[in-house]
Short mmCIF file of C-alpha atoms in Angstrom, two decimals:
data_model
loop_
_atom_site.label_atom_id
_atom_site.label_comp_id
_atom_site.label_asym_id
_atom_site.label_seq_id
_atom_site.Cartn_x
_atom_site.Cartn_y
_atom_site.Cartn_z
CA UNK A 7 108.34 184.10 101.15
CA UNK A 8 107.09 187.56 101.92
CA UNK A 9 103.66 186.21 101.49
CA UNK A 10 104.13 183.40 103.79
CA UNK A 11 105.75 185.59 106.30
CA UNK A 12 102.63 187.66 106.05
CA UNK A 13 100.28 184.95 106.33
CA UNK A 14 101.94 183.40 109.11
CA UNK A 15 101.79 186.94 110.94
CA UNK A 16 98.30 187.32 110.54
CA UNK A 17 97.60 183.65 111.68
CA UNK A 18 99.58 184.31 114.80
CA UNK A 19 97.73 187.66 115.31
CA UNK A 20 94.21 186.01 114.96
CA UNK A 21 95.34 183.26 117.38
CA UNK A 22 96.50 185.71 119.85
CA UNK A 23 93.34 187.56 119.52
CA UNK A 24 91.27 184.42 120.07
CA UNK A 25 93.23 183.51 123.19
CA UNK A 26 92.98 187.15 124.70
CA UNK A 27 89.16 187.04 124.07
CA UNK A 28 88.81 183.51 125.62
CA UNK A 29 90.66 184.56 128.61
CA UNK A 30 88.21 187.62 128.82
CA UNK A 31 85.20 185.34 128.87
CA UNK A 32 83.46 185.09 132.36
CA UNK A 33 83.20 182.72 134.01
CA UNK A 34 85.74 180.17 132.76
CA UNK A 35 86.19 178.31 136.00
CA UNK A 36 83.97 177.65 139.05
CA UNK A 37 82.56 180.56 141.02
CA UNK A 38 82.36 180.15 144.95
CA UNK A 39 79.29 181.60 146.76
CA UNK A 40 80.02 182.33 150.30
CA UNK A 41 77.14 181.94 152.95
CA UNK A 42 77.48 183.32 156.42
CA UNK A 43 75.04 180.72 158.01
CA UNK A 44 75.18 177.05 158.46
CA UNK A 45 73.35 174.74 155.79
CA UNK A 46 69.51 174.86 155.86
CA UNK A 47 68.57 178.31 156.55
CA UNK A 48 66.98 180.78 154.25
CA UNK A 49 70.49 182.31 153.29
CA UNK A 50 71.68 178.94 152.57
CA UNK A 51 68.59 177.82 150.58
CA UNK A 52 68.68 180.88 148.50
CA UNK A 53 72.26 180.50 147.74
CA UNK A 54 71.91 176.93 146.59
CA UNK A 55 69.01 177.87 144.50
CA UNK A 56 70.88 180.84 142.71
CA UNK A 57 74.08 178.60 142.59
CA UNK A 58 72.12 176.17 140.33
CA UNK A 59 70.53 178.86 138.22
CA UNK A 60 73.74 180.70 137.64
CA UNK A 61 75.48 177.39 136.77
CA UNK A 62 72.94 176.61 134.23
CA UNK A 63 73.29 180.26 132.93
CA UNK A 64 76.98 180.29 132.51
CA UNK A 65 77.91 176.60 132.16
CA UNK A 66 80.16 176.76 135.11
CA UNK A 67 80.02 175.32 138.52
CA UNK A 68 78.76 177.84 141.29
CA UNK A 69 79.63 176.57 144.44
CA UNK A 70 78.09 177.23 147.70
CA UNK A 71 80.61 177.68 150.86
CA UNK A 72 79.25 177.84 154.23
CA UNK A 73 81.17 180.25 156.44
CA UNK A 74 79.15 180.53 159.50
CA UNK A 75 79.61 183.05 162.45
CA UNK A 76 79.76 186.57 163.53
CA UNK A 77 76.41 187.28 162.47
CA UNK A 78 77.03 186.69 158.92
CA UNK A 79 80.17 188.68 159.19
CA UNK A 80 82.89 185.95 158.71
CA UNK A 81 81.69 185.18 155.13
CA UNK A 82 81.49 188.83 154.23
CA UNK A 83 84.77 189.60 155.52
CA UNK A 84 86.23 186.65 153.73
CA UNK A 85 84.56 188.10 150.57
CA UNK A 86 86.13 191.50 150.84
CA UNK A 87 89.62 189.91 151.07
CA UNK A 88 88.90 187.91 148.09
CA UNK A 89 90.36 188.61 144.76
CA UNK A 90 87.95 191.23 142.94
CA UNK A 91 87.83 188.95 139.70
CA UNK A 92 84.12 187.66 140.09
CA UNK A 93 85.11 184.28 141.16
CA UNK A 94 84.27 184.78 144.74
CA UNK A 95 80.74 186.36 145.52
CA UNK A 96 78.32 185.93 148.32
CA UNK A 97 74.62 185.69 149.49
CA UNK A 98 74.28 188.24 152.01
CA UNK A 99 71.54 190.14 153.80
CA UNK A 100 70.98 193.50 155.48
CA UNK A 101 72.54 192.38 158.61
CA UNK A 102 75.50 194.22 156.95
CA UNK A 103 73.97 197.45 157.42
CA UNK A 104 72.54 196.57 160.81
CA UNK A 105 76.04 195.51 162.13
CA UNK A 106 77.61 198.60 160.64
CA UNK A 107 75.00 200.74 162.82
CA UNK A 108 76.30 198.88 165.68
CA UNK A 109 79.94 199.13 164.82
CA UNK A 110 80.12 195.31 164.87
CA UNK A 111 81.63 195.07 161.15
CA UNK A 112 85.52 194.23 160.62
CA UNK A 113 85.04 195.89 157.29
CA UNK A 114 83.49 198.90 155.63
CA UNK A 115 80.52 197.61 153.41
CA UNK A 116 80.28 200.77 151.58
CA UNK A 117 84.01 200.82 150.41
CA UNK A 118 84.59 196.94 150.39
CA UNK A 119 81.17 195.54 148.86
CA UNK A 120 79.81 195.73 145.42
CA UNK A 121 75.95 194.87 145.54
CA UNK A 122 75.15 192.64 142.58
CA UNK A 123 71.42 192.56 142.97
CA UNK A 124 68.38 192.08 145.32
CA UNK A 125 66.88 188.53 145.61
CA UNK A 126 64.14 188.21 148.31
CA UNK A 127 62.92 189.43 151.70
CA UNK A 128 61.28 187.85 154.75
CA UNK A 129 59.58 189.67 157.80
CA UNK A 130 59.51 188.63 161.09
CA UNK A 131 56.47 187.61 163.31
CA UNK A 132 55.38 189.06 166.42
CA UNK A 133 54.37 185.84 168.45
CA UNK A 134 53.23 185.40 171.94
CA UNK A 135 52.41 181.97 174.02
CA UNK A 136 49.24 180.38 172.88
CA UNK A 137 47.24 181.25 176.09
CA UNK A 138 48.60 185.12 176.20
CA UNK A 139 46.04 187.59 177.03
CA UNK A 140 47.92 189.55 174.37
CA UNK A 141 45.78 189.26 171.14
CA UNK A 142 46.85 192.22 169.06
CA UNK A 143 49.67 195.22 168.94
CA UNK A 144 47.05 197.42 170.56
CA UNK A 145 46.89 195.01 173.62
CA UNK A 146 50.66 194.77 173.81
CA UNK A 147 51.06 198.73 173.83
CA UNK A 148 48.44 199.13 176.32
CA UNK A 149 49.98 196.47 178.54
CA UNK A 150 53.59 197.76 177.97
CA UNK A 151 52.52 201.42 179.11
CA UNK A 152 50.88 200.35 182.55
CA UNK A 153 53.16 201.66 185.42
CA UNK A 154 53.74 198.28 186.70
CA UNK A 155 54.49 196.53 183.35
CA UNK A 156 57.22 194.13 183.27
CA UNK A 157 56.82 192.62 179.52
CA UNK A 158 59.66 190.58 178.21
CA UNK A 159 60.78 189.69 174.75
CA UNK A 160 63.29 186.95 173.71
CA UNK A 161 65.56 186.99 171.06
CA UNK A 162 68.41 184.93 169.24
CA UNK A 163 70.88 187.07 171.10
CA UNK A 164 72.25 190.43 171.32
CA UNK A 165 72.21 192.51 168.02
CA UNK A 166 70.35 189.84 166.25
CA UNK A 167 67.55 190.85 163.85
CA UNK A 168 65.00 189.50 166.25
CA UNK A 169 66.48 191.61 168.98
CA UNK A 170 66.70 194.69 166.78
CA UNK A 171 62.94 194.18 165.77
CA UNK A 172 62.08 194.55 169.53
CA UNK A 173 64.25 197.63 170.10
CA UNK A 174 62.67 199.48 167.13
CA UNK A 175 59.23 198.67 168.42
CA UNK A 176 60.09 199.97 171.81
CA UNK A 177 61.26 203.37 170.15
CA UNK A 178 58.24 203.80 167.86
CA UNK A 179 55.70 202.75 170.15
CA UNK A 180 57.18 204.70 173.11
CA UNK A 181 57.01 201.73 175.60
CA UNK A 182 59.80 199.73 177.45
CA UNK A 183 59.98 196.18 177.44
CA UNK A 184 62.98 193.95 178.69
CA UNK A 185 65.06 192.22 176.37
CA UNK A 186 66.15 188.44 177.14
CA UNK A 187 68.66 187.23 174.65
CA UNK A 188 69.18 183.58 174.28
CA UNK A 189 71.83 181.71 172.35
CA UNK A 190 69.81 181.03 169.23
CA UNK A 191 66.27 180.93 168.03
CA UNK A 192 65.39 177.37 169.39
CA UNK A 193 65.98 177.90 173.10
CA UNK A 194 64.03 181.21 172.79
CA UNK A 195 60.99 179.69 171.21
CA UNK A 196 60.89 176.92 173.90
CA UNK A 197 60.94 179.57 176.54
CA UNK A 198 58.33 181.48 174.84
CA UNK A 199 56.03 178.30 174.27
CA UNK A 200 56.38 177.90 178.08
CA UNK A 201 55.46 181.38 178.98
CA UNK A 202 58.76 182.27 180.47
CA UNK A 203 59.24 185.38 178.16
CA UNK A 204 55.99 187.39 176.98
CA UNK A 205 56.87 187.52 173.26
CA UNK A 206 59.38 187.38 170.22
CA UNK A 207 59.72 188.92 166.98
CA UNK A 208 60.20 185.35 165.45
CA UNK A 209 61.87 184.22 162.38
CA UNK A 210 59.11 183.01 159.80
CA UNK A 211 61.03 179.74 159.09
CA UNK A 212 60.41 178.49 162.41
CA UNK A 213 57.68 180.56 164.13
CA UNK A 214 54.93 179.81 161.11
CA UNK A 215 55.21 176.19 161.86
CA UNK A 216 54.80 176.67 165.61
CA UNK A 217 51.70 178.91 164.85
CA UNK A 218 50.16 176.25 162.70
CA UNK A 219 50.68 173.79 165.27
CA UNK A 220 48.96 176.30 167.83
CA UNK A 221 52.06 176.25 169.88
CA UNK A 222 52.54 180.04 169.42
CA UNK A 223 49.98 182.71 168.80
CA UNK A 224 50.91 185.41 165.97
CA UNK A 225 49.60 188.70 166.48
CA UNK A 226 51.51 190.91 163.73
CA UNK A 227 53.86 190.79 160.78
CA UNK A 228 56.82 193.15 160.88
CA UNK A 229 57.00 193.76 157.25
CA UNK A 230 55.04 196.57 155.07
CA UNK A 231 52.55 193.86 153.91
CA UNK A 232 50.58 190.82 155.11
CA UNK A 233 52.15 187.39 154.40
CA UNK A 234 50.37 185.03 151.81
CA UNK A 235 51.05 182.24 154.45
CA UNK A 236 49.04 184.12 156.97
CA UNK A 237 46.62 186.40 155.41
CA UNK A 238 44.76 187.17 158.59
CA UNK A 239 47.77 188.47 160.56
CA UNK A 240 48.06 192.02 160.34
CA UNK A 241 51.10 194.06 160.00
CA UNK A 242 52.64 196.27 162.69
CA UNK A 243 52.04 199.42 160.54
CA UNK A 244 48.42 198.46 160.17
CA UNK A 245 48.10 198.47 163.86
CA UNK A 246 49.12 201.99 164.09
CA UNK A 247 53.11 202.18 163.92
CA UNK A 248 53.42 203.88 160.78
CA UNK A 249 56.70 203.26 159.19
CA UNK A 250 57.58 200.15 161.12
CA UNK A 251 59.25 197.62 158.75
CA UNK A 252 61.84 195.07 159.69
CA UNK A 253 62.53 192.50 157.25
CA UNK A 254 65.54 190.39 156.28
CA UNK A 255 66.52 191.55 152.70
CA UNK A 256 68.62 188.98 150.75
CA UNK A 257 71.33 190.19 148.14
CA UNK A 258 74.23 189.23 146.20
CA UNK A 259 77.37 190.90 146.53
CA UNK A 260 81.04 190.91 145.24
CA UNK A 261 84.30 192.58 146.36
CA UNK A 262 84.26 196.26 145.58
CA UNK A 263 86.79 196.33 142.83
CA UNK A 264 85.37 193.64 140.70
CA UNK A 265 85.38 194.74 136.97
CA UNK A 266 82.21 196.41 135.71
CA UNK A 267 81.64 194.12 132.78
CA UNK A 268 81.68 191.13 135.23
CA UNK A 269 79.44 192.93 137.70
CA UNK A 270 77.21 193.82 134.83
CA UNK A 271 76.83 190.22 133.62
CA UNK A 272 76.08 188.75 137.16
CA UNK A 273 73.57 191.45 137.79
CA UNK A 274 71.76 190.92 134.52
CA UNK A 275 71.71 187.15 135.05
CA UNK A 276 70.45 187.78 138.62
CA UNK A 277 67.57 189.84 137.35
CA UNK A 278 66.78 187.28 134.61
CA UNK A 279 66.74 184.45 137.43
CA UNK A 280 64.42 186.77 139.51
CA UNK A 281 61.84 186.29 137.04
CA UNK A 282 61.74 182.89 136.49
CA UNK A 283 58.48 181.42 137.85
CA UNK A 284 60.03 178.29 139.48
CA UNK A 285 62.34 180.58 141.35
CA UNK A 286 59.38 182.68 142.67
CA UNK A 287 57.63 179.65 143.74
CA UNK A 288 60.50 178.47 145.68
CA UNK A 289 61.11 181.72 147.26
CA UNK A 290 57.43 181.91 148.36
CA UNK A 291 57.65 178.34 149.84
CA UNK A 292 60.35 179.46 152.14
CA UNK A 293 58.08 182.36 153.40
CA UNK A 294 59.87 184.80 151.38
CA UNK A 295 58.93 187.54 148.77
CA UNK A 296 60.82 187.60 145.49
CA UNK A 297 62.68 191.03 144.83
CA UNK A 298 63.78 192.81 142.03
CA UNK A 299 66.51 195.73 141.99
CA UNK A 300 70.05 195.79 140.67
CA UNK A 301 73.21 197.21 142.26
CA UNK A 302 72.19 200.88 142.66
CA UNK A 303 68.93 199.85 144.27
CA UNK A 304 70.68 197.41 146.76
CA UNK A 305 73.17 199.96 147.71
CA UNK A 306 70.48 202.64 148.41
CA UNK A 307 68.72 200.11 150.65
CA UNK A 308 71.35 199.17 152.42
CA UNK A 309 72.20 202.94 153.17
CA UNK A 310 68.88 203.59 154.30
CA UNK A 311 68.74 200.34 156.56
CA UNK A 312 72.05 201.55 158.23
CA UNK A 313 70.55 205.08 158.81
CA UNK A 314 67.50 203.50 160.59
CA UNK A 315 69.37 201.48 162.83
CA UNK A 316 71.89 204.07 163.57
CA UNK A 317 68.79 206.07 164.89
CA UNK A 318 67.59 202.95 166.90
CA UNK A 319 71.18 202.65 168.50
CA UNK A 320 71.25 206.44 169.30
CA UNK A 321 67.71 206.39 170.69
CA UNK A 322 68.14 203.39 172.96
CA UNK A 323 71.78 203.67 173.90
CA UNK A 324 72.22 200.00 172.61
CA UNK A 325 75.82 198.47 172.95
CA UNK A 326 76.47 195.21 171.41
CA UNK A 327 80.12 193.68 172.33
#
């Protein structure tokens, strides 16, 4: 009898250990990926690509949920309020840092977010009407420094990345230009094509097709290097504004208190996916550049971004309600 009791205890012990092990396996149910913008944009496209790849990696569905609004803040705020169990993550971008610099965040990203890994980046493109006399950054600065200059630049709204790119340009070039905010990219581009505004630091996804159709003229790229899609268009830094760099940098994030083993598992998976040739090809097709970088690199980048935009806000007195 004693032997039987011992065997039974051993079996129960092994079963309990197995159950505990099974419960600890991540993920053992679907994972949500929040996106702060509507379907179809770069953030959404990247999220859906990585959802597919993560699902294949972990043999569990990764489901994209679009929670648009607030310049991406609605989705990120929802992420910070979700359980820190790894079953809610997000595809975010450095608007998190820019919004923090403008005190627009209903959360503290440094305390409430855990970056998982960097994914991709896209610059903006400085575009003008096709018949504009501005053909280079030098032309633009020369015109803007004239005493009677009335140059204007359009944007997708106050505090948008397109707006901030213009504000940084003003600070670094030592010029003044009038900002004309619109309710979205499309109406701004319509007025730009018509010559109602003089320029825009446009989104690559919409500006490049318009440049290719000769409806707009590209004079510079806002990132640190030329784009494969537009190799003849110089960077703003090449044109003389050393250190000028404005890009949308996409990264995946989780709530801050997610367990370290889960964060590590996700981070390693993202790094592996980043290296896949089909992923890199897709990223380049949407005019983005594949990135590498884990949690520490992502956090350091966001910190530097926040400090950069805090400097611009201080220099310009920019206020965004």
